[in-house]
mmCIF file of C-alpha atoms in Angstrom:
data_model
loop_
_atom_site.group_PDB
_atom_site.id
_atom_site.type_symbol
_atom_site.label_atom_id
_atom_site.label_comp_id
_atom_site.label_asym_id
_atom_site.label_seq_id
_atom_site.Cartn_x
_atom_site.Cartn_y
_atom_site.Cartn_z
ATOM 1 C CA MET M 19 2.995 35.597 -7.562
ATOM 2 C CA ILE M 20 5.305 32.937 -7.943
ATOM 3 C CA ASP M 21 8.224 32.667 -10.320
ATOM 4 C CA ASP M 22 9.372 30.006 -12.842
ATOM 5 C CA LYS M 23 12.676 29.734 -10.254
ATOM 6 C CA GLN M 24 10.249 29.374 -6.985
ATOM 7 C CA ARG M 25 7.576 26.938 -8.738
ATOM 8 C CA ARG M 26 10.403 24.205 -8.897
ATOM 9 C CA PRO M 27 12.029 22.095 -5.907
ATOM 10 C CA SER M 28 15.239 23.212 -4.374
ATOM 11 C CA GLY M 29 17.977 21.771 -7.388
ATOM 12 C CA ALA M 30 15.528 22.054 -10.168
ATOM 13 C CA GLN M 31 17.139 23.347 -13.173
ATOM 14 C CA SER M 32 15.432 23.623 -16.422
ATOM 15 C CA GLY M 33 12.330 21.375 -15.580
ATOM 16 C CA GLN M 34 14.882 19.087 -14.265
ATOM 17 C CA PHE M 35 14.920 17.399 -10.902
ATOM 18 C CA CYS M 36 17.022 14.403 -8.682
ATOM 19 C CA LEU M 37 15.269 12.882 -6.143
ATOM 20 C CA GLY M 38 16.745 9.771 -4.213
ATOM 21 C CA GLY M 39 19.357 9.355 -6.754
ATOM 22 C CA ARG M 40 16.561 9.473 -9.878
ATOM 23 C CA GLU M 41 16.356 12.587 -12.480
ATOM 24 C CA TYR M 42 12.975 13.749 -13.030
ATOM 25 C CA ARG M 43 11.305 15.924 -15.640
ATOM 26 C CA LEU M 44 8.794 18.132 -14.287
ATOM 27 C CA GLY M 45 5.182 19.627 -15.652
ATOM 28 C CA PRO M 46 3.418 22.582 -14.295
ATOM 29 C CA ALA M 47 3.316 23.232 -10.765
ATOM 30 C CA ALA M 48 -0.231 23.239 -8.987
ATOM 31 C CA GLU M 49 -0.419 25.326 -5.674
ATOM 32 C CA ARG M 50 -2.139 23.498 -3.072
ATOM 33 C CA GLY M 51 -2.325 25.606 0.094
ATOM 34 C CA ALA M 52 1.071 25.056 1.639
ATOM 35 C CA VAL M 53 2.059 22.841 -0.815
ATOM 36 C CA THR M 54 3.449 22.908 -4.535
ATOM 37 C CA ALA M 55 3.080 19.616 -6.137
ATOM 38 C CA TRP M 56 4.517 19.064 -9.863
ATOM 39 C CA PRO M 57 3.313 15.847 -12.029
ATOM 40 C CA ALA M 58 6.827 14.525 -13.603
ATOM 41 C CA ALA M 59 8.586 11.524 -15.340
ATOM 42 C CA GLU M 60 11.749 10.199 -15.105
ATOM 43 C CA ALA M 61 14.176 11.700 -17.420
ATOM 44 C CA GLY M 62 14.049 9.440 -20.885
ATOM 45 C CA GLY M 63 10.433 8.393 -20.176
ATOM 46 C CA GLY M 64 7.310 9.899 -21.855
ATOM 47 C CA VAL M 65 4.844 9.966 -19.383
ATOM 48 C CA TRP M 66 4.035 12.835 -17.034
ATOM 49 C CA ASP M 67 1.301 10.910 -14.698
ATOM 50 C CA ASP M 68 3.313 8.219 -13.152
ATOM 51 C CA VAL M 69 4.833 10.342 -10.223
ATOM 52 C CA LEU M 70 3.847 13.280 -8.280
ATOM 53 C CA ILE M 71 6.657 15.464 -6.267
ATOM 54 C CA ARG M 72 5.387 17.756 -3.380
ATOM 55 C CA ARG M 73 7.263 20.166 -1.553
ATOM 56 C CA LEU M 74 6.409 22.115 1.185
ATOM 57 C CA ARG M 75 6.213 25.996 0.153
ATOM 58 C CA PRO M 76 9.357 27.674 2.306
ATOM 59 C CA GLY M 77 7.788 29.596 5.530
ATOM 60 C CA ALA M 78 5.380 26.584 6.113
ATOM 61 C CA GLY M 79 4.918 26.352 10.045
ATOM 62 C CA GLU M 80 5.139 23.293 12.107
ATOM 63 C CA ARG M 81 1.374 22.512 11.994
ATOM 64 C CA GLN M 82 1.535 22.539 8.096
ATOM 65 C CA VAL M 83 5.219 20.298 8.062
ATOM 66 C CA ARG M 84 3.128 17.592 10.849
ATOM 67 C CA LEU M 85 -0.004 17.611 8.331
ATOM 68 C CA PHE M 86 2.020 17.056 5.419
ATOM 69 C CA ARG M 87 3.986 13.904 7.078
ATOM 70 C CA LEU M 88 0.835 12.775 8.589
ATOM 71 C CA ALA M 89 -1.062 12.829 5.150
ATOM 72 C CA TRP M 90 2.139 11.226 3.456
ATOM 73 C CA GLU M 91 2.213 8.417 5.974
ATOM 74 C CA ALA M 92 -1.664 7.515 5.123
ATOM 75 C CA GLU M 93 -0.789 7.424 0.847
ATOM 76 C CA ALA M 94 1.914 5.412 1.581
ATOM 77 C CA GLU M 95 0.054 2.883 3.744
ATOM 78 C CA GLN M 96 -2.396 2.081 0.886
ATOM 79 C CA LEU M 97 0.562 2.108 -1.585
ATOM 80 C CA ASP M 98 2.685 -0.824 0.225
ATOM 81 C CA LEU M 99 2.354 -3.229 -2.760
ATOM 82 C CA PRO M 100 4.546 -5.951 -3.506
ATOM 83 C CA GLY M 101 7.025 -5.423 -6.539
ATOM 84 C CA ALA M 102 5.966 -1.396 -6.255
ATOM 85 C CA ARG M 103 8.091 1.712 -5.597
ATOM 86 C CA SER M 104 6.135 3.279 -2.885
ATOM 87 C CA LEU M 105 7.064 6.920 -1.619
ATOM 88 C CA PHE M 106 10.048 8.182 0.049
ATOM 89 C CA PHE M 107 11.491 11.334 0.819
ATOM 90 C CA GLU M 108 14.598 12.838 -0.395
ATOM 91 C CA GLN M 109 15.592 14.486 2.939
ATOM 92 C CA PRO M 110 13.366 15.368 5.552
ATOM 93 C CA GLU M 111 14.520 19.092 5.780
ATOM 94 C CA SER M 112 13.896 19.275 2.117
ATOM 95 C CA GLY M 113 10.080 19.007 2.353
ATOM 96 C CA CYS M 114 9.950 16.851 -0.838
ATOM 97 C CA ILE M 115 8.024 13.705 -1.014
ATOM 98 C CA LEU M 116 7.837 11.830 -4.388
ATOM 99 C CA ARG M 117 4.747 9.144 -4.818
ATOM 100 C CA SER M 118 5.031 6.509 -7.054
ATOM 101 C CA PHE M 119 2.077 4.056 -8.091
ATOM 102 C CA PRO M 120 0.679 1.972 -10.679
ATOM 103 C CA LYS M 121 -0.886 3.503 -13.412
ATOM 104 C CA ALA M 122 -4.486 2.563 -12.880
ATOM 105 C CA PRO M 123 -7.912 4.144 -13.967
ATOM 106 C CA SER M 124 -9.786 6.352 -11.709
ATOM 107 C CA LEU M 125 -13.661 5.821 -10.271
ATOM 108 C CA ALA M 126 -14.669 8.609 -12.268
ATOM 109 C CA ALA M 127 -13.467 6.517 -15.840
ATOM 110 C CA LEU M 128 -15.227 4.117 -14.743
ATOM 111 C CA PHE M 129 -18.435 5.512 -14.555
ATOM 112 C CA GLU M 130 -17.659 6.796 -17.653
ATOM 113 C CA GLN M 131 -17.469 3.599 -19.287
ATOM 114 C CA ARG M 132 -20.346 2.326 -16.851
ATOM 115 C CA PRO M 133 -22.922 4.930 -16.721
ATOM 116 C CA GLY M 134 -25.734 2.936 -14.928
ATOM 117 C CA PRO M 135 -25.446 1.304 -11.989
ATOM 118 C CA LEU M 136 -22.912 -0.879 -10.823
ATOM 119 C CA PRO M 137 -23.708 -4.543 -9.484
ATOM 120 C CA ALA M 138 -24.570 -4.546 -5.135
ATOM 121 C CA GLU M 139 -21.607 -6.528 -4.469
ATOM 122 C CA GLU M 140 -19.291 -4.533 -6.947
ATOM 123 C CA ALA M 141 -20.543 -0.889 -5.236
ATOM 124 C CA LEU M 142 -20.353 -2.266 -1.686
ATOM 125 C CA GLU M 143 -16.583 -4.020 -2.281
ATOM 126 C CA LEU M 144 -15.442 -0.607 -3.581
ATOM 127 C CA THR M 145 -16.690 1.235 -1.022
ATOM 128 C CA ALA M 146 -15.276 -1.321 1.808
ATOM 129 C CA ARG M 147 -11.883 -0.868 0.305
ATOM 130 C CA LEU M 148 -12.471 3.108 0.303
ATOM 131 C CA LEU M 149 -13.626 2.837 4.058
ATOM 132 C CA ARG M 150 -10.351 1.191 4.742
ATOM 133 C CA ALA M 151 -8.314 3.896 2.641
ATOM 134 C CA LEU M 152 -9.662 6.342 4.892
ATOM 135 C CA GLU M 153 -9.228 4.732 7.846
ATOM 136 C CA GLY M 154 -5.953 5.861 7.361
ATOM 137 C CA PHE M 155 -6.418 9.243 7.265
ATOM 138 C CA HIS M 156 -8.491 9.152 10.802
ATOM 139 C CA SER M 157 -6.517 6.943 12.432
ATOM 140 C CA ARG M 158 -3.622 9.793 11.746
ATOM 141 C CA GLY M 159 -6.049 12.811 13.271
ATOM 142 C CA LEU M 160 -6.861 13.828 9.276
ATOM 143 C CA LEU M 161 -10.407 14.777 7.833
ATOM 144 C CA HIS M 162 -9.865 14.016 4.138
ATOM 145 C CA LEU M 163 -13.036 16.336 2.975
ATOM 146 C CA ASP M 164 -12.698 15.782 -0.440
ATOM 147 C CA ILE M 165 -13.709 12.265 -1.234
ATOM 148 C CA ARG M 166 -15.105 12.492 -5.057
ATOM 149 C CA ALA M 167 -14.824 9.802 -8.135
ATOM 150 C CA GLU M 168 -11.461 11.987 -9.502
ATOM 151 C CA GLN M 169 -9.736 11.261 -6.481
ATOM 152 C CA ILE M 170 -9.980 7.798 -6.386
ATOM 153 C CA TYR M 171 -7.916 5.129 -8.230
ATOM 154 C CA LEU M 172 -8.460 1.580 -8.845
ATOM 155 C CA LEU M 173 -5.232 -0.138 -8.197
ATOM 156 C CA PRO M 174 -4.322 -3.910 -9.682
ATOM 157 C CA GLY M 175 -4.714 -6.429 -7.175
ATOM 158 C CA ARG M 176 -8.192 -5.354 -5.238
ATOM 159 C CA ARG M 177 -6.604 -2.274 -4.097
ATOM 160 C CA LEU M 178 -7.943 1.188 -4.115
ATOM 161 C CA PHE M 179 -5.905 4.407 -3.993
ATOM 162 C CA LEU M 180 -7.616 7.359 -1.949
ATOM 163 C CA ASP M 181 -5.655 10.669 -3.521
ATOM 164 C CA ASN M 182 -5.153 13.815 -1.229
ATOM 165 C CA CYS M 183 -4.669 17.296 -1.914
ATOM 166 C CA ARG M 184 -5.172 18.435 1.523
ATOM 167 C CA ALA M 185 -5.528 17.249 4.892
ATOM 168 C CA LEU M 186 -7.816 19.185 7.974
ATOM 169 C CA ASP M 187 -6.413 18.655 11.180
ATOM 170 C CA MET M 188 -9.807 17.310 13.518
ATOM 171 C CA GLU M 189 -7.855 18.960 16.434
ATOM 172 C CA ARG M 190 -7.154 22.539 15.066
ATOM 173 C CA PRO M 191 -9.638 22.803 12.198
ATOM 174 C CA GLU M 192 -8.337 25.998 9.966
ATOM 175 C CA GLU M 193 -10.092 27.107 6.416
ATOM 176 C CA ASP M 194 -6.372 26.699 4.690
ATOM 177 C CA GLY M 195 -7.506 23.188 4.753
ATOM 178 C CA LEU M 196 -10.692 23.041 3.803
ATOM 179 C CA PRO M 197 -10.848 22.168 -0.340
ATOM 180 C CA ARG M 198 -10.935 24.879 -2.758
ATOM 181 C CA ALA M 199 -13.516 23.625 -4.742
ATOM 182 C CA LEU M 200 -16.592 21.466 -3.336
ATOM 183 C CA GLY M 201 -17.210 18.062 -4.751
ATOM 184 C CA PRO M 202 -20.567 16.745 -5.728
ATOM 185 C CA CYS M 203 -20.317 14.205 -2.891
ATOM 186 C CA ALA M 204 -19.592 17.398 0.172
ATOM 187 C CA ALA M 205 -21.089 16.932 3.144
ATOM 188 C CA PRO M 206 -23.870 19.637 4.340
ATOM 189 C CA GLU M 207 -21.901 21.171 6.778
ATOM 190 C CA LEU M 208 -19.005 21.565 4.563
ATOM 191 C CA ARG M 209 -21.205 22.979 2.070
ATOM 192 C CA LEU M 210 -22.060 25.518 4.625
ATOM 193 C CA MET M 211 -18.824 25.771 5.567
ATOM 194 C CA ASN M 212 -19.548 25.126 9.011
ATOM 195 C CA LEU M 213 -16.307 24.243 10.706
ATOM 196 C CA ALA M 214 -17.361 23.586 14.176
ATOM 197 C CA ALA M 215 -19.320 20.879 12.803
ATOM 198 C CA LEU M 216 -16.730 19.029 10.344
ATOM 199 C CA ASP M 217 -15.945 15.133 11.845
ATOM 200 C CA ARG M 218 -15.367 12.316 10.333
ATOM 201 C CA ALA M 219 -18.804 12.055 9.829
ATOM 202 C CA SER M 220 -18.134 14.617 6.899
ATOM 203 C CA ASP M 221 -16.109 12.059 5.252
ATOM 204 C CA ILE M 222 -18.461 9.410 5.664
ATOM 205 C CA PHE M 223 -21.454 11.333 4.381
ATOM 206 C CA SER M 224 -19.237 11.294 1.098
ATOM 207 C CA CYS M 225 -18.585 7.641 1.026
ATOM 208 C CA CYS M 226 -22.286 7.471 1.162
ATOM 209 C CA ALA M 227 -23.045 9.726 -1.929
ATOM 210 C CA LEU M 228 -20.406 7.526 -3.852
ATOM 211 C CA LEU M 229 -21.961 4.634 -2.708
ATOM 212 C CA TYR M 230 -25.561 5.809 -3.761
ATOM 213 C CA ARG M 231 -24.389 6.945 -6.989
ATOM 214 C CA MET M 232 -22.931 3.485 -7.594
ATOM 215 C CA LEU M 233 -26.117 1.738 -6.562
ATOM 216 C CA LEU M 234 -28.330 3.794 -8.642
ATOM 217 C CA GLY M 235 -26.446 4.986 -11.751
ATOM 218 C CA ARG M 236 -26.940 8.866 -10.767
ATOM 219 C CA PRO M 237 -25.435 11.290 -8.180
ATOM 220 C CA LEU M 238 -27.984 12.811 -5.692
ATOM 221 C CA THR M 239 -29.645 15.746 -6.298
ATOM 222 C CA ASP M 240 -28.734 19.048 -4.660
ATOM 223 C CA ALA M 241 -31.743 18.942 -2.437
ATOM 224 C CA GLU M 242 -30.827 15.240 -1.463
ATOM 225 C CA LEU M 243 -27.183 16.034 -0.565
ATOM 226 C CA MET M 244 -28.983 18.812 1.737
ATOM 227 C CA GLY M 245 -31.008 16.613 3.591
ATOM 228 C CA THR M 246 -34.372 16.740 1.487
ATOM 229 C CA GLY M 247 -36.198 14.473 -0.614
ATOM 230 C CA LEU M 248 -33.968 11.129 0.217
ATOM 231 C CA ALA M 249 -36.324 8.606 2.098
ATOM 232 C CA ARG M 250 -39.274 9.335 -0.885
ATOM 233 C CA GLY M 251 -39.011 5.975 -2.464
ATOM 234 C CA LEU M 252 -35.372 4.654 -1.948
ATOM 235 C CA ARG M 253 -36.284 1.331 -1.180
ATOM 236 C CA GLN M 254 -38.211 0.867 -4.449
ATOM 237 C CA SER M 255 -35.330 2.525 -6.496
ATOM 238 C CA LEU M 256 -32.732 0.149 -5.036
ATOM 239 C CA ALA M 257 -34.956 -2.637 -5.260
ATOM 240 C CA ARG M 258 -35.439 -1.759 -9.524
ATOM 241 C CA ALA M 259 -32.106 -0.663 -10.065
ATOM 242 C CA GLN M 260 -30.341 -3.924 -8.179
ATOM 243 C CA GLU M 261 -32.869 -6.673 -8.440
ATOM 244 C CA LEU M 262 -32.600 -7.265 -4.863
ATOM 245 C CA PRO M 263 -35.085 -8.824 -2.152
ATOM 246 C CA ASP M 264 -37.340 -6.431 -0.598
ATOM 247 C CA ALA M 265 -35.169 -7.283 2.715
ATOM 248 C CA ARG M 266 -32.077 -6.447 0.968
ATOM 249 C CA ALA M 267 -33.285 -3.366 -0.742
ATOM 250 C CA ASP M 268 -34.637 -2.504 3.124
ATOM 251 C CA GLU M 269 -31.150 -2.836 4.414
ATOM 252 C CA LEU M 270 -28.969 -0.737 2.074
ATOM 253 C CA ALA M 271 -31.928 2.047 2.496
ATOM 254 C CA ARG M 272 -31.375 1.870 6.048
ATOM 255 C CA LEU M 273 -27.595 2.079 5.486
ATOM 256 C CA LEU M 274 -27.877 5.191 2.733
ATOM 257 C CA TRP M 275 -30.587 7.020 5.306
ATOM 258 C CA ARG M 276 -28.417 6.928 8.348
ATOM 259 C CA GLY M 277 -24.943 7.610 6.217
ATOM 260 C CA LEU M 278 -26.794 10.398 4.328
ATOM 261 C CA HIS M 279 -28.167 11.902 7.099
ATOM 262 C CA LEU M 280 -28.491 15.863 7.192
ATOM 263 C CA LEU M 281 -27.229 15.923 10.966
ATOM 264 C CA PRO M 282 -23.556 14.858 11.303
ATOM 265 C CA GLN M 283 -24.063 13.145 14.908
ATOM 266 C CA ARG M 284 -26.983 11.145 12.995
ATOM 267 C CA ARG M 285 -24.536 9.171 10.890
ATOM 268 C CA PHE M 286 -21.869 6.371 11.299
ATOM 269 C CA SER M 287 -19.384 7.285 14.066
ATOM 270 C CA SER M 288 -16.601 5.953 12.341
ATOM 271 C CA ALA M 289 -15.337 4.445 9.172
ATOM 272 C CA ARG M 290 -14.603 1.204 10.897
ATOM 273 C CA GLU M 291 -18.483 0.870 11.885
ATOM 274 C CA LEU M 292 -19.588 1.536 8.261
ATOM 275 C CA LEU M 293 -17.044 -1.197 7.082
ATOM 276 C CA GLY M 294 -18.614 -3.842 9.218
ATOM 277 C CA LEU M 295 -22.191 -3.054 7.987
ATOM 278 C CA VAL M 296 -21.030 -2.861 4.434
ATOM 279 C CA SER M 297 -19.223 -6.000 4.522
ATOM 280 C CA GLY M 298 -22.255 -8.166 5.999
ATOM 281 C CA LEU M 299 -24.555 -6.417 3.610
ATOM 282 C CA ARG M 300 -22.070 -7.809 0.096
ATOM 283 C CA GLY M 301 -21.615 -10.901 1.903
ATOM 284 C CA GLY M 302 -25.429 -11.462 2.258
ATOM 285 C CA ILE M 303 -26.212 -10.377 -1.098
ATOM 286 C CA GLU M 304 -23.614 -12.981 -2.524
ATOM 287 C CA ALA M 305 -25.076 -15.765 -0.233
ATOM 288 C CA ASP M 306 -28.575 -14.759 -2.151
ATOM 289 C CA ALA M 307 -27.350 -15.467 -5.338
#
């Protein structure tokens, strides 16, 4: 069991912590694998969710330190916004990261406000932004494996932030990198905890599952998530939900059939490949309007 002293970053007293020359008040700690995270606010402020402080627990191995830094780089790349504080370390040896990003609603909040289908152009644009964020993880040899609406924040300036609780090393996948709870968009191989089958296509599946939700206004059923029942009537459902010409509905259906295929090797090979198709489809639909 971790006591209250262990739950605070080094140097924290009575729920206060100095990082990068600023004083922060700490909220309750959350354990995420080898990382402890605290929601925090600058001293004198009244909002708890404006920053997140993360610290590797003492005794973390070299591999965990490497993953921690790579995930930090992928997050920092997404948050490179003009005029906004991004991420910084206090000291490399401290193992502490502070993350700050503009207040923004999550994709889950958008779904609550607008429970039906989103317009195809908007759904495809959001998917394109998600794929660009995901590419930052994949290019560093990391799998995200926890892509869901609650982890996606819609930032000002048509930007998107893909949050990350833990990441899996593509070269050396281990169970401690897996999400503790599976989201509704988890790929079949992740649901089966088949470590050997996990790769970029597992994250691609989750992106396509979110696109399905945005286009049809409902999540995939359990049967559809496990590869059965998806093909039946999908093109007609898309045409009805989006009022699209048959040719465009057919293109969307083919994209979803491939991205949501039960077998990882039959899906898109990379976020970049899918991004090209999504961007082309969006351009075609806008040209039709």
